[in-house]
Amino acid sequence: MVVIGAVMWGLSGTVAQTLFQEADFQPGWLVSVRLLTAGVLLLAILAVRRGAGTILAVWREPRDRLQLLVFGIGGMLAVQYTYFAAIDASNAAMATLLQYLGPMLICCWLAFRSRRWPTSYEGGGVLLALAGTALLVSGGHGGSLSVSGTALFWGLASAVALAFYTLYPSRLLPRWGAGTVVGWAMVIGGTGLSFLHPPWQVTGTFTLESILSISFIIVFGTLLAFFLYLDSLRLIRPTETSLLACTEPLSATVAAVVWLGVPFGVPEWVGAGCIIATVALLSLEPHTQQKAVEPASIPHAKEKTG
């Protein structure tokens, strides 16, 4: 379930790239439609399974309401928009790999907040992540960039947003569950973005292929991937889930190279391997801080419910 969900997340980024490049859709429109549609569907499914009162209870306390609004805009919307903007400025492989620098930022933040030196696992992860990023953005050519400054900005912003998305809802998740929190965050984020990119103001060209692509991103790359990922936590440990979720950047990279013909040389593949190894190394850390850096602590919304 984890591998299938992660592959769907990775493929949804590649599908989004085709919508941006071939059908002239804009990231803002696609994100608003994706969040609103997937959020409403997710909450509807939860209401049927658990009752409408269960999903509405999160709005009763002022503190929960405020945190949910902050998470919806600063977490869900931010991680979605920056990720798709990075795809639009570069490609799905580059955007996904740069976003996976998020766990490195999390471990650095935790070390800073705890006023301690990083552990050997964290230090090794940071070095791997930095080396991988340098190879990715330079293509192994020293001081020159192989990607645009815009792509690098959105990619790094996506990593920061992913770190915030993972850390911020630590109080909400145990109280209300990942499904309720993520579902409402999607609706909040999609509603907020609709003021700038209304879903009814279409920016691309609708064809059968583009409609199927949008449907794939919403249903398979968001809703179904989320349920598979979340349900897997009942059956295996979070550490195992985190390691298997590394299939996402790998699938995004392979799909972009094989399907879309994105040029990826030896330096880029080595850089991708370093970043994927970073997530694996941090997931294997035996310390008590591990739970805070595991991507499994909250399912991706990208994907990621990405």
GROMACS .gro file of C-alpha atoms in nm:
model
  306
    1MET     CA    1   0.000   0.000   0.000
    2VAL     CA    2   0.283   0.240   0.082
    3VAL     CA    3   0.467   0.172  -0.242
    4ILE     CA    4   0.153   0.205  -0.456
    5GLY     CA    5   0.056   0.529  -0.279
    6ALA     CA    6   0.408   0.673  -0.314
    7VAL     CA    7   0.425   0.580  -0.683
    8MET     CA    8   0.090   0.751  -0.739
    9TRP     CA    9   0.224   1.064  -0.569
   10GLY     CA   10   0.534   1.059  -0.785
   11LEU     CA   11   0.338   1.000  -1.105
   12SER     CA   12   0.092   1.280  -1.022
   13GLY     CA   13   0.379   1.528  -1.038
   14THR     CA   14   0.478   1.400  -1.382
   15VAL     CA   15   0.115   1.419  -1.499
   16ALA     CA   16   0.099   1.778  -1.371
   17GLN     CA   17   0.408   1.859  -1.576
   18THR     CA   18   0.230   1.747  -1.893
   19LEU     CA   19  -0.068   1.969  -1.807
   20PHE     CA   20   0.160   2.272  -1.761
   21GLN     CA   21   0.371   2.214  -2.071
   22GLU     CA   22   0.125   2.068  -2.319
   23ALA     CA   23  -0.218   2.200  -2.216
   24ASP     CA   24  -0.117   2.543  -2.077
   25PHE     CA   25  -0.275   2.494  -1.734
   26GLN     CA   26  -0.139   2.711  -1.453
   27PRO     CA   27  -0.022   2.582  -1.112
   28GLY     CA   28  -0.258   2.808  -0.917
   29TRP     CA   29  -0.569   2.683  -1.096
   30LEU     CA   30  -0.468   2.317  -1.069
   31VAL     CA   31  -0.385   2.344  -0.699
   32SER     CA   32  -0.715   2.516  -0.613
   33VAL     CA   33  -0.919   2.255  -0.803
   34ARG     CA   34  -0.718   1.968  -0.660
   35LEU     CA   35  -0.743   2.083  -0.300
   36LEU     CA   36  -1.113   2.169  -0.310
   37THR     CA   37  -1.220   1.853  -0.490
   38ALA     CA   38  -1.002   1.610  -0.295
   39GLY     CA   39  -1.082   1.783   0.036
   40VAL     CA   40  -1.458   1.768  -0.016
   41LEU     CA   41  -1.442   1.404  -0.127
   42LEU     CA   42  -1.223   1.308   0.168
   43LEU     CA   43  -1.450   1.475   0.422
   44ALA     CA   44  -1.757   1.322   0.258
   45ILE     CA   45  -1.609   0.973   0.286
   46LEU     CA   46  -1.517   1.032   0.650
   47ALA     CA   47  -1.866   1.166   0.724
   48VAL     CA   48  -2.023   0.850   0.582
   49ARG     CA   49  -1.785   0.622   0.771
   50ARG     CA   50  -1.773   0.805   1.105
   51GLY     CA   51  -2.063   1.049   1.107
   52ALA     CA   52  -2.082   1.419   1.020
   53GLY     CA   53  -2.048   1.520   1.386
   54THR     CA   54  -1.702   1.365   1.402
   55ILE     CA   55  -1.554   1.580   1.126
   56LEU     CA   56  -1.729   1.897   1.247
   57ALA     CA   57  -1.607   1.863   1.608
   58VAL     CA   58  -1.265   2.005   1.520
   59TRP     CA   59  -1.426   2.351   1.483
   60ARG     CA   60  -1.564   2.369   1.837
   61GLU     CA   61  -1.258   2.502   2.021
   62PRO     CA   62  -1.104   2.838   1.921
   63ARG     CA   63  -0.748   2.708   1.952
   64ASP     CA   64  -0.819   2.414   1.721
   65ARG     CA   65  -0.990   2.643   1.470
   66LEU     CA   66  -0.693   2.879   1.461
   67GLN     CA   67  -0.438   2.600   1.423
   68LEU     CA   68  -0.642   2.437   1.149
   69LEU     CA   69  -0.665   2.765   0.957
   70VAL     CA   70  -0.289   2.823   0.991
   71PHE     CA   71  -0.215   2.468   0.882
   72GLY     CA   72  -0.453   2.493   0.587
   73ILE     CA   73  -0.289   2.808   0.450
   74GLY     CA   74   0.070   2.792   0.576
   75GLY     CA   75   0.104   2.414   0.549
   76MET     CA   76  -0.130   2.252   0.300
   77LEU     CA   77  -0.165   2.537   0.052
   78ALA     CA   78   0.202   2.637   0.079
   79VAL     CA   79   0.337   2.286   0.019
   80GLN     CA   80   0.099   2.227  -0.270
   81TYR     CA   81   0.153   2.556  -0.451
   82THR     CA   82   0.532   2.567  -0.414
   83TYR     CA   83   0.559   2.207  -0.536
   84PHE     CA   84   0.352   2.266  -0.849
   85ALA     CA   85   0.524   2.598  -0.913
   86ALA     CA   86   0.859   2.416  -0.898
   87ILE     CA   87   0.731   2.161  -1.150
   88ASP     CA   88   0.615   2.442  -1.378
   89ALA     CA   89   0.955   2.611  -1.356
   90SER     CA   90   1.159   2.292  -1.405
   91ASN     CA   91   1.024   1.935  -1.409
   92ALA     CA   92   0.857   1.683  -1.180
   93ALA     CA   93   1.182   1.501  -1.097
   94MET     CA   94   1.369   1.815  -0.987
   95ALA     CA   95   1.071   1.950  -0.792
   96THR     CA   96   1.009   1.624  -0.603
   97LEU     CA   97   1.374   1.573  -0.515
   98LEU     CA   98   1.418   1.931  -0.391
   99GLN     CA   99   1.104   1.899  -0.181
  100TYR     CA  100   1.252   1.591  -0.017
  101LEU     CA  101   1.510   1.817   0.147
  102GLY     CA  102   1.230   1.882   0.399
  103PRO     CA  103   1.337   1.605   0.642
  104MET     CA  104   1.687   1.754   0.654
  105LEU     CA  105   1.542   2.094   0.745
  106ILE     CA  106   1.330   1.928   1.013
  107CYS     CA  107   1.627   1.762   1.183
  108CYS     CA  108   1.825   2.090   1.171
  109TRP     CA  109   1.532   2.277   1.328
  110LEU     CA  110   1.491   2.016   1.602
  111ALA     CA  111   1.860   2.029   1.684
  112PHE     CA  112   1.849   2.409   1.700
  113ARG     CA  113   1.537   2.414   1.915
  114SER     CA  114   1.684   2.155   2.153
  115ARG     CA  115   2.016   2.342   2.164
  116ARG     CA  116   2.218   2.036   2.084
  117TRP     CA  117   2.459   1.923   1.817
  118PRO     CA  118   2.313   1.704   1.542
  119THR     CA  119   2.357   1.331   1.589
  120SER     CA  120   2.577   1.129   1.354
  121TYR     CA  121   2.266   1.022   1.161
  122GLU     CA  122   2.146   1.383   1.131
  123GLY     CA  123   2.490   1.513   1.040
  124GLY     CA  124   2.532   1.245   0.775
  125GLY     CA  125   2.185   1.324   0.641
  126VAL     CA  126   2.263   1.695   0.615
  127LEU     CA  127   2.588   1.629   0.427
  128LEU     CA  128   2.418   1.386   0.190
  129ALA     CA  129   2.134   1.630   0.126
  130LEU     CA  130   2.368   1.921   0.056
  131ALA     CA  131   2.585   1.712  -0.175
  132GLY     CA  132   2.279   1.580  -0.356
  133THR     CA  133   2.133   1.928  -0.400
  134ALA     CA  134   2.462   2.065  -0.532
  135LEU     CA  135   2.481   1.787  -0.792
  136LEU     CA  136   2.117   1.827  -0.890
  137VAL     CA  137   2.116   2.202  -0.945
  138SER     CA  138   2.462   2.221  -1.105
  139GLY     CA  139   2.463   1.901  -1.308
  140GLY     CA  140   2.817   1.848  -1.181
  141HIS     CA  141   2.943   2.168  -1.345
  142GLY     CA  142   3.089   2.356  -1.052
  143GLY     CA  143   2.958   2.709  -1.005
  144SER     CA  144   2.698   2.712  -1.285
  145LEU     CA  145   2.333   2.621  -1.237
  146SER     CA  146   2.163   2.366  -1.463
  147VAL     CA  147   1.820   2.486  -1.344
  148SER     CA  148   1.673   2.834  -1.337
  149GLY     CA  149   1.683   3.048  -1.026
  150THR     CA  150   1.303   3.043  -1.023
  151ALA     CA  151   1.295   2.663  -1.016
  152LEU     CA  152   1.552   2.654  -0.737
  153PHE     CA  153   1.355   2.911  -0.535
  154TRP     CA  154   1.026   2.721  -0.562
  155GLY     CA  155   1.194   2.388  -0.497
  156LEU     CA  156   1.363   2.509  -0.177
  157ALA     CA  157   1.043   2.687  -0.072
  158SER     CA  158   0.862   2.357  -0.117
  159ALA     CA  159   1.111   2.187   0.118
  160VAL     CA  160   1.054   2.458   0.382
  161ALA     CA  161   0.677   2.424   0.340
  162LEU     CA  162   0.701   2.046   0.375
  163ALA     CA  163   0.896   2.086   0.699
  164PHE     CA  164   0.631   2.320   0.839
  165TYR     CA  165   0.353   2.092   0.710
  166THR     CA  166   0.508   1.798   0.897
  167LEU     CA  167   0.585   1.970   1.228
  168TYR     CA  168   0.301   2.216   1.282
  169PRO     CA  169  -0.004   1.988   1.323
  170SER     CA  170   0.156   1.776   1.598
  171ARG     CA  171  -0.120   1.877   1.842
  172LEU     CA  172  -0.410   1.844   1.598
  173LEU     CA  173  -0.330   1.498   1.462
  174PRO     CA  174  -0.365   1.297   1.786
  175ARG     CA  175  -0.685   1.484   1.876
  176TRP     CA  176  -0.874   1.461   1.547
  177GLY     CA  177  -0.693   1.216   1.321
  178ALA     CA  178  -0.499   1.269   0.999
  179GLY     CA  179  -0.803   1.227   0.774
  180THR     CA  180  -1.007   1.502   0.937
  181VAL     CA  181  -0.713   1.741   0.970
  182VAL     CA  182  -0.589   1.691   0.614
  183GLY     CA  183  -0.941   1.701   0.466
  184TRP     CA  184  -1.026   2.034   0.628
  185ALA     CA  185  -0.681   2.172   0.549
  186MET     CA  186  -0.738   2.093   0.182
  187VAL     CA  187  -1.073   2.272   0.181
  188ILE     CA  188  -0.923   2.572   0.366
  189GLY     CA  189  -0.621   2.592   0.137
  190GLY     CA  190  -0.829   2.547  -0.178
  191THR     CA  191  -1.079   2.811  -0.065
  192GLY     CA  192  -0.802   3.058   0.015
  193LEU     CA  193  -0.633   3.008  -0.321
  194SER     CA  194  -0.966   3.040  -0.503
  195PHE     CA  195  -0.965   3.413  -0.431
  196LEU     CA  196  -0.655   3.442  -0.651
  197HIS     CA  197  -0.715   3.152  -0.889
  198PRO     CA  198  -1.091   3.081  -0.909
  199PRO     CA  199  -1.162   2.723  -1.024
  200TRP     CA  200  -1.422   2.854  -1.271
  201GLN     CA  201  -1.162   3.066  -1.453
  202VAL     CA  202  -0.992   2.793  -1.651
  203THR     CA  203  -0.643   2.874  -1.776
  204GLY     CA  204  -0.575   2.566  -1.989
  205THR     CA  205  -0.720   2.367  -2.275
  206PHE     CA  206  -0.969   2.093  -2.194
  207THR     CA  207  -0.929   1.777  -2.398
  208LEU     CA  208  -1.004   1.416  -2.313
  209GLU     CA  209  -0.638   1.366  -2.222
  210SER     CA  210  -0.622   1.673  -1.996
  211ILE     CA  211  -0.950   1.580  -1.821
  212LEU     CA  212  -0.818   1.230  -1.753
  213SER     CA  213  -0.491   1.379  -1.626
  214ILE     CA  214  -0.669   1.614  -1.385
  215SER     CA  215  -0.889   1.327  -1.267
  216PHE     CA  216  -0.582   1.110  -1.208
  217ILE     CA  217  -0.415   1.380  -0.997
  218ILE     CA  218  -0.728   1.426  -0.782
  219VAL     CA  219  -0.846   1.066  -0.744
  220PHE     CA  220  -0.532   0.853  -0.765
  221GLY     CA  221  -0.255   1.104  -0.689
  222THR     CA  222  -0.438   1.255  -0.391
  223LEU     CA  223  -0.740   1.072  -0.250
  224LEU     CA  224  -0.650   0.706  -0.309
  225ALA     CA  225  -0.279   0.759  -0.236
  226PHE     CA  226  -0.371   0.919   0.096
  227PHE     CA  227  -0.590   0.629   0.205
  228LEU     CA  228  -0.332   0.367   0.105
  229TYR     CA  229  -0.055   0.551   0.288
  230LEU     CA  230  -0.262   0.611   0.600
  231ASP     CA  231  -0.404   0.259   0.618
  232SER     CA  232  -0.054   0.111   0.590
  233LEU     CA  233   0.030   0.258   0.932
  234ARG     CA  234  -0.200  -0.004   1.086
  235LEU     CA  235   0.012  -0.285   0.946
  236ILE     CA  236   0.377  -0.177   0.955
  237ARG     CA  237   0.597   0.053   1.162
  238PRO     CA  238   0.630   0.424   1.074
  239THR     CA  239   1.002   0.373   1.004
  240GLU     CA  240   0.923   0.110   0.742
  241THR     CA  241   0.658   0.339   0.594
  242SER     CA  242   0.911   0.624   0.571
  243LEU     CA  243   1.166   0.409   0.393
  244LEU     CA  244   0.912   0.269   0.146
  245ALA     CA  245   0.781   0.623   0.079
  246CYS     CA  246   1.119   0.698  -0.082
  247THR     CA  247   0.961   0.531  -0.385
  248GLU     CA  248   0.794   0.869  -0.453
  249PRO     CA  249   1.097   1.071  -0.567
  250LEU     CA  250   1.235   0.766  -0.744
  251SER     CA  251   0.912   0.708  -0.938
  252ALA     CA  252   0.883   1.079  -1.020
  253THR     CA  253   1.239   1.082  -1.154
  254VAL     CA  254   1.207   0.763  -1.358
  255ALA     CA  255   0.871   0.873  -1.502
  256ALA     CA  256   1.006   1.216  -1.597
  257VAL     CA  257   1.310   1.065  -1.767
  258VAL     CA  258   1.140   0.773  -1.944
  259TRP     CA  259   0.799   0.925  -2.021
  260LEU     CA  260   0.878   1.293  -2.076
  261GLY     CA  261   1.240   1.264  -2.184
  262VAL     CA  262   1.375   1.494  -1.911
  263PRO     CA  263   1.758   1.494  -1.941
  264PHE     CA  264   1.918   1.333  -1.637
  265GLY     CA  265   2.292   1.267  -1.642
  266VAL     CA  266   2.516   1.078  -1.401
  267PRO     CA  267   2.559   1.378  -1.163
  268GLU     CA  268   2.181   1.422  -1.139
  269TRP     CA  269   2.126   1.052  -1.065
  270VAL     CA  270   2.397   1.059  -0.799
  271GLY     CA  271   2.237   1.370  -0.648
  272ALA     CA  272   1.897   1.201  -0.649
  273GLY     CA  273   2.047   0.899  -0.475
  274CYS     CA  274   2.201   1.123  -0.207
  275ILE     CA  275   1.868   1.290  -0.130
  276ILE     CA  276   1.679   0.960  -0.118
  277ALA     CA  277   1.953   0.820   0.107
  278THR     CA  278   1.906   1.121   0.336
  279VAL     CA  279   1.541   1.027   0.401
  280ALA     CA  280   1.640   0.664   0.458
  281LEU     CA  281   1.918   0.759   0.699
  282LEU     CA  282   1.698   0.992   0.904
  283SER     CA  283   1.421   0.730   0.913
  284LEU     CA  284   1.663   0.473   1.055
  285GLU     CA  285   1.784   0.699   1.336
  286PRO     CA  286   1.736   0.511   1.665
  287HIS     CA  287   1.694   0.819   1.883
  288THR     CA  288   1.368   0.943   2.036
  289GLN     CA  289   1.370   1.239   1.795
  290GLN     CA  290   1.302   0.997   1.513
  291LYS     CA  291   0.924   1.034   1.521
  292ALA     CA  292   0.950   1.406   1.454
  293VAL     CA  293   1.150   1.359   1.136
  294GLU     CA  294   0.964   1.064   0.988
  295PRO     CA  295   0.761   1.159   0.681
  296ALA     CA  296   0.508   0.903   0.805
  297SER     CA  297   0.415   1.126   1.096
  298ILE     CA  298   0.161   1.292   0.867
  299PRO     CA  299   0.059   1.165   0.525
  300HIS     CA  300   0.170   1.378   0.233
  301ALA     CA  301  -0.090   1.589   0.069
  302LYS     CA  302   0.082   1.614  -0.260
  303GLU     CA  303   0.076   1.410  -0.335
  304LYS     CA  304   0.227   1.507  -0.059
  305THR     CA  305  -0.242   1.402  -0.037
  306GLY     CA  306   0.116   1.480  -0.165
   0.00000   0.00000   0.00000
